[in-house]
Amino acid sequence: MDTRLVIIPTYNEKENIENIINAVMKLPLEYHVLVIDDGSPDGTADIVKRLMETTCEGKLFIIERAGKQGLGTAYITGFKWAIEHRYDFIFEMDADFSHNPQDLLKLYDACANEGADLSIGSRYITGVNVVNWPMGRVLMSYCASMYVRTVLGVNIRDTTAGFVCYRREVLETIELDKIRFKGYAFQIEMKFTAYKCGFTIKEVPIIFVNRVLGTSKMSGGIFSEALLGVVRLKVSSWFRKYPKKQA
């Protein structure tokens, strides 16, 4: 039987964390949840630990880190934990309901039944499926993905997506300690590395809804890091030998 783990990084998500965990736990397939909390001063971790001892015992886990250390390092920590605990499918998801927990089923199906090694919850595979974002942010995100796709030469329409399912083999093959980016460029680097390793990538259409509760962590500086980082990523790929998917 397949085992599935959803990794949710958090910083000050007390308004959302209990509801998002409960929504995942109510899905018709069993998903475990690992929260990576970067020292949230609002008590996010306390809520998770209460749920661990009550309604979600044995299915919910937490790793607490001291201070904000970046999205990328949070996911790398979670990936290593997932590999150690031998989960078959590992998911990335935000805590704020911008990703619909029901779509975890579609991402899983793409990997478990449709031949993908990595599936992406894509905002742009069937047009622009974003709700409640200012038009400037939609354009910035869409154009950034076009830019990344062109520079890196990958046929992925939503390169910055943070709603993803990996087969464990992908994370075991990618040299996680060589992933350099810590911000949203991390999402680009992971997809590009999986592509260079020869894994099959499938985009699954989703509707992305801007958060209602809590504060967004996105900024223009984060996009700047991603855009400049893409060039560095492309150049470094010319001199790097990537491990390959096992037949």
CSV table of C-alpha atoms in Angstrom, one decimal:
chain,number,residue,atom,x,y,z
A,1,MET,CA,0.0,0.0,0.0
A,2,ASP,CA,1.3,3.4,-0.9
A,3,THR,CA,2.2,5.9,1.8
A,4,ARG,CA,1.8,9.6,1.3
A,5,LEU,CA,3.3,12.6,3.2
A,6,VAL,CA,2.3,16.2,2.8
A,7,ILE,CA,5.0,18.7,3.9
A,8,ILE,CA,3.7,22.1,5.0
A,9,PRO,CA,6.2,24.8,6.0
A,10,THR,CA,4.9,27.4,8.4
A,11,TYR,CA,5.6,30.8,9.8
A,12,ASN,CA,2.8,32.5,11.7
A,13,GLU,CA,-0.1,30.4,10.3
A,14,LYS,CA,-2.2,30.0,13.4
A,15,GLU,CA,-5.3,31.2,11.5
A,16,ASN,CA,-4.9,28.4,8.9
A,17,ILE,CA,-2.9,25.5,10.3
A,18,GLU,CA,-5.6,23.5,12.1
A,19,ASN,CA,-8.1,23.8,9.3
A,20,ILE,CA,-5.6,22.8,6.6
A,21,ILE,CA,-4.5,19.8,8.6
A,22,ASN,CA,-8.1,18.7,9.2
A,23,ALA,CA,-8.9,19.1,5.5
A,24,VAL,CA,-6.0,16.8,4.5
A,25,MET,CA,-6.9,14.3,7.2
A,26,LYS,CA,-10.5,14.1,5.8
A,27,LEU,CA,-9.5,13.1,2.3
A,28,PRO,CA,-10.6,9.6,1.1
A,29,LEU,CA,-7.0,8.5,0.8
A,30,GLU,CA,-4.8,8.5,3.9
A,31,TYR,CA,-2.2,11.3,3.9
A,32,HIS,CA,0.2,12.0,6.8
A,33,VAL,CA,1.3,15.6,7.4
A,34,LEU,CA,4.7,16.9,8.4
A,35,VAL,CA,4.8,20.6,9.5
A,36,ILE,CA,8.1,22.4,9.3
A,37,ASP,CA,7.7,25.4,11.6
A,38,ASP,CA,10.4,28.1,11.7
A,39,GLY,CA,9.9,29.4,15.2
A,40,SER,CA,6.5,31.0,14.7
A,41,PRO,CA,5.9,33.4,17.5
A,42,ASP,CA,2.1,33.2,17.1
A,43,GLY,CA,1.8,29.7,18.5
A,44,THR,CA,1.4,27.8,15.2
A,45,ALA,CA,3.6,24.9,16.6
A,46,ASP,CA,1.5,24.6,19.8
A,47,ILE,CA,-1.7,24.1,17.7
A,48,VAL,CA,0.1,21.3,15.7
A,49,LYS,CA,1.3,19.6,18.9
A,50,ARG,CA,-2.2,19.7,20.3
A,51,LEU,CA,-3.6,18.0,17.2
A,52,MET,CA,-0.8,15.4,17.4
A,53,GLU,CA,-2.0,14.4,20.8
A,54,THR,CA,-5.7,14.3,20.0
A,55,THR,CA,-7.4,13.9,16.6
A,56,CYS,CA,-4.3,13.3,14.4
A,57,GLU,CA,-2.2,10.9,16.5
A,58,GLY,CA,0.2,8.9,14.5
A,59,LYS,CA,-0.5,10.8,11.3
A,60,LEU,CA,0.8,14.3,12.1
A,61,PHE,CA,4.4,15.3,12.8
A,62,ILE,CA,6.3,18.5,13.4
A,63,ILE,CA,9.9,19.7,13.1
A,64,GLU,CA,10.6,22.9,14.9
A,65,ARG,CA,13.5,25.1,13.7
A,66,ALA,CA,14.9,28.2,15.3
A,67,GLY,CA,13.9,31.3,13.3
A,68,LYS,CA,13.2,31.8,9.6
A,69,GLN,CA,15.7,29.8,7.6
A,70,GLY,CA,14.0,29.9,4.2
A,71,LEU,CA,11.4,27.9,2.2
A,72,GLY,CA,14.0,25.8,0.5
A,73,THR,CA,15.8,24.6,3.6
A,74,ALA,CA,12.4,23.8,5.2
A,75,TYR,CA,11.5,21.5,2.3
A,76,ILE,CA,15.0,19.9,2.2
A,77,THR,CA,14.6,19.1,5.9
A,78,GLY,CA,11.2,17.6,5.2
A,79,PHE,CA,12.4,15.6,2.1
A,80,LYS,CA,15.2,14.0,4.1
A,81,TRP,CA,12.7,13.1,6.9
A,82,ALA,CA,10.3,11.6,4.3
A,83,ILE,CA,13.1,9.5,2.7
A,84,GLU,CA,14.2,8.3,6.1
A,85,HIS,CA,10.7,7.2,6.9
A,86,ARG,CA,10.2,5.6,3.5
A,87,TYR,CA,7.2,7.4,2.3
A,88,ASP,CA,6.3,6.5,-1.3
A,89,PHE,CA,4.9,9.9,-2.4
A,90,ILE,CA,5.9,13.3,-0.9
A,91,PHE,CA,3.9,16.5,-1.4
A,92,GLU,CA,4.7,20.2,-1.1
A,93,MET,CA,1.7,22.4,0.0
A,94,ASP,CA,1.1,25.8,1.4
A,95,ALA,CA,-0.7,26.2,4.7
A,96,ASP,CA,-3.0,29.1,3.6
A,97,PHE,CA,-5.5,27.2,1.4
A,98,SER,CA,-4.1,28.8,-1.8
A,99,HIS,CA,-3.7,25.1,-2.7
A,100,ASN,CA,-7.0,23.1,-2.4
A,101,PRO,CA,-6.4,20.0,-0.4
A,102,GLN,CA,-8.7,18.1,-2.7
A,103,ASP,CA,-6.2,18.5,-5.5
A,104,LEU,CA,-3.7,16.3,-3.6
A,105,LEU,CA,-5.8,13.5,-5.0
A,106,LYS,CA,-5.1,14.7,-8.6
A,107,LEU,CA,-1.4,15.1,-8.0
A,108,TYR,CA,-1.2,11.6,-6.5
A,109,ASP,CA,-3.1,10.1,-9.4
A,110,ALA,CA,-0.7,11.7,-11.9
A,111,CYS,CA,2.2,10.0,-10.3
A,112,ALA,CA,0.6,6.7,-9.1
A,113,ASN,CA,-1.5,5.9,-12.2
A,114,GLU,CA,-0.5,8.2,-15.1
A,115,GLY,CA,3.3,7.6,-15.2
A,116,ALA,CA,4.6,10.8,-13.8
A,117,ASP,CA,7.6,10.9,-11.5
A,118,LEU,CA,6.8,14.5,-10.5
A,119,SER,CA,3.5,16.2,-10.8
A,120,ILE,CA,2.9,19.9,-10.5
A,121,GLY,CA,-0.3,21.7,-9.5
A,122,SER,CA,-0.2,24.2,-12.4
A,123,ARG,CA,-1.8,27.6,-12.5
A,124,TYR,CA,-0.9,28.1,-16.1
A,125,ILE,CA,-1.3,24.8,-18.0
A,126,THR,CA,-4.9,25.7,-19.1
A,127,GLY,CA,-4.7,29.5,-19.2
A,128,VAL,CA,-4.3,31.6,-16.0
A,129,ASN,CA,-6.2,30.0,-13.1
A,130,VAL,CA,-5.5,32.4,-10.3
A,131,VAL,CA,-8.2,33.9,-8.0
A,132,ASN,CA,-7.9,37.2,-5.9
A,133,TRP,CA,-4.4,38.2,-7.0
A,134,PRO,CA,-3.8,41.8,-8.1
A,135,MET,CA,-3.3,41.9,-11.9
A,136,GLY,CA,0.3,43.1,-11.5
A,137,ARG,CA,1.2,40.0,-9.5
A,138,VAL,CA,-0.5,37.7,-11.9
A,139,LEU,CA,1.4,39.2,-14.8
A,140,MET,CA,4.7,39.1,-12.8
A,141,SER,CA,4.2,35.4,-12.0
A,142,TYR,CA,3.1,34.4,-15.5
A,143,CYS,CA,5.9,36.3,-17.2
A,144,ALA,CA,8.4,34.9,-14.7
A,145,SER,CA,7.4,31.4,-15.6
A,146,MET,CA,7.7,32.2,-19.3
A,147,TYR,CA,11.2,33.6,-18.7
A,148,VAL,CA,12.3,30.6,-16.7
A,149,ARG,CA,10.9,28.1,-19.3
A,150,THR,CA,12.8,30.0,-22.1
A,151,VAL,CA,16.1,30.3,-20.3
A,152,LEU,CA,16.2,26.8,-18.9
A,153,GLY,CA,14.7,25.1,-22.0
A,154,VAL,CA,12.1,23.1,-20.0
A,155,ASN,CA,8.5,22.5,-21.1
A,156,ILE,CA,6.9,23.5,-17.8
A,157,ARG,CA,4.4,26.3,-17.8
A,158,ASP,CA,4.3,26.9,-14.0
A,159,THR,CA,8.0,26.7,-13.0
A,160,THR,CA,7.5,28.5,-9.7
A,161,ALA,CA,4.6,26.3,-8.5
A,162,GLY,CA,4.8,25.3,-4.9
A,163,PHE,CA,2.1,22.5,-5.1
A,164,VAL,CA,4.0,19.4,-6.1
A,165,CYS,CA,4.1,15.6,-5.7
A,166,TYR,CA,7.3,13.6,-5.9
A,167,ARG,CA,7.9,9.9,-6.1
A,168,ARG,CA,10.4,9.1,-3.4
A,169,GLU,CA,12.9,7.9,-6.1
A,170,VAL,CA,13.1,11.5,-7.4
A,171,LEU,CA,14.2,12.9,-4.1
A,172,GLU,CA,16.6,10.0,-3.5
A,173,THR,CA,18.2,10.6,-6.9
A,174,ILE,CA,18.4,14.4,-6.7
A,175,GLU,CA,21.5,15.4,-4.7
A,176,LEU,CA,19.5,17.4,-2.1
A,177,ASP,CA,22.6,18.9,-0.5
A,178,LYS,CA,23.5,20.5,-3.8
A,179,ILE,CA,20.2,22.5,-4.0
A,180,ARG,CA,21.4,26.0,-3.5
A,181,PHE,CA,18.3,28.3,-3.5
A,182,LYS,CA,16.4,29.0,-0.3
A,183,GLY,CA,13.6,31.3,-1.5
A,184,TYR,CA,11.1,30.7,-4.3
A,185,ALA,CA,13.9,30.0,-6.7
A,186,PHE,CA,14.1,26.7,-4.9
A,187,GLN,CA,11.0,25.6,-6.7
A,188,ILE,CA,12.6,26.3,-10.0
A,189,GLU,CA,15.8,24.5,-9.1
A,190,MET,CA,14.0,21.4,-7.9
A,191,LYS,CA,12.0,21.1,-11.1
A,192,PHE,CA,15.0,21.8,-13.4
A,193,THR,CA,17.1,19.3,-11.5
A,194,ALA,CA,14.4,16.6,-11.8
A,195,TYR,CA,14.2,17.3,-15.5
A,196,LYS,CA,18.0,17.1,-15.9
A,197,CYS,CA,18.0,13.7,-14.0
A,198,GLY,CA,15.6,12.4,-16.6
A,199,PHE,CA,12.4,12.2,-14.6
A,200,THR,CA,8.9,12.5,-16.2
A,201,ILE,CA,7.1,15.7,-15.2
A,202,LYS,CA,3.4,16.2,-15.6
A,203,GLU,CA,1.4,19.4,-14.9
A,204,VAL,CA,-2.1,19.0,-13.4
A,205,PRO,CA,-4.4,22.0,-13.8
A,206,ILE,CA,-5.5,23.6,-10.5
A,207,ILE,CA,-7.1,26.9,-9.4
A,208,PHE,CA,-4.9,28.9,-7.1
A,209,VAL,CA,-6.7,31.1,-4.6
A,210,ASN,CA,-5.0,33.9,-2.8
A,211,ARG,CA,-4.9,33.5,1.0
A,212,VAL,CA,-7.8,34.9,3.0
A,213,LEU,CA,-6.3,34.7,6.5
A,214,GLY,CA,-2.7,35.5,7.6
A,215,THR,CA,0.0,37.4,5.8
A,216,SER,CA,1.6,36.6,2.5
A,217,LYS,CA,5.4,35.9,2.5
A,218,MET,CA,5.8,36.9,-1.1
A,219,SER,CA,7.7,40.0,-2.2
A,220,GLY,CA,9.2,41.6,-5.2
A,221,GLY,CA,12.7,40.7,-3.9
A,222,ILE,CA,11.8,37.0,-3.9
A,223,PHE,CA,10.9,37.3,-7.7
A,224,SER,CA,14.2,39.1,-8.3
A,225,GLU,CA,16.1,36.4,-6.6
A,226,ALA,CA,14.4,33.8,-8.8
A,227,LEU,CA,15.0,35.7,-12.1
A,228,LEU,CA,18.7,36.2,-11.4
A,229,GLY,CA,19.1,32.7,-10.1
A,230,VAL,CA,17.8,31.2,-13.3
A,231,VAL,CA,20.8,32.4,-15.2
A,232,ARG,CA,23.2,31.1,-12.6
A,233,LEU,CA,21.3,27.8,-12.6
A,234,LYS,CA,21.6,27.5,-16.4
A,235,VAL,CA,25.3,28.3,-16.5
A,236,SER,CA,26.1,25.9,-13.7
A,237,SER,CA,24.2,23.1,-15.5
A,238,TRP,CA,26.8,23.2,-18.3
A,239,PHE,CA,29.5,22.1,-15.9
A,240,ARG,CA,27.6,19.6,-13.7
A,241,LYS,CA,26.9,15.9,-14.2
A,242,TYR,CA,23.4,15.1,-13.0
A,243,PRO,CA,22.6,11.6,-11.5
A,244,LYS,CA,20.2,9.8,-13.8
A,245,LYS,CA,16.9,8.1,-13.2
A,246,GLN,CA,17.3,4.4,-12.7
A,247,ALA,CA,15.7,2.2,-15.4
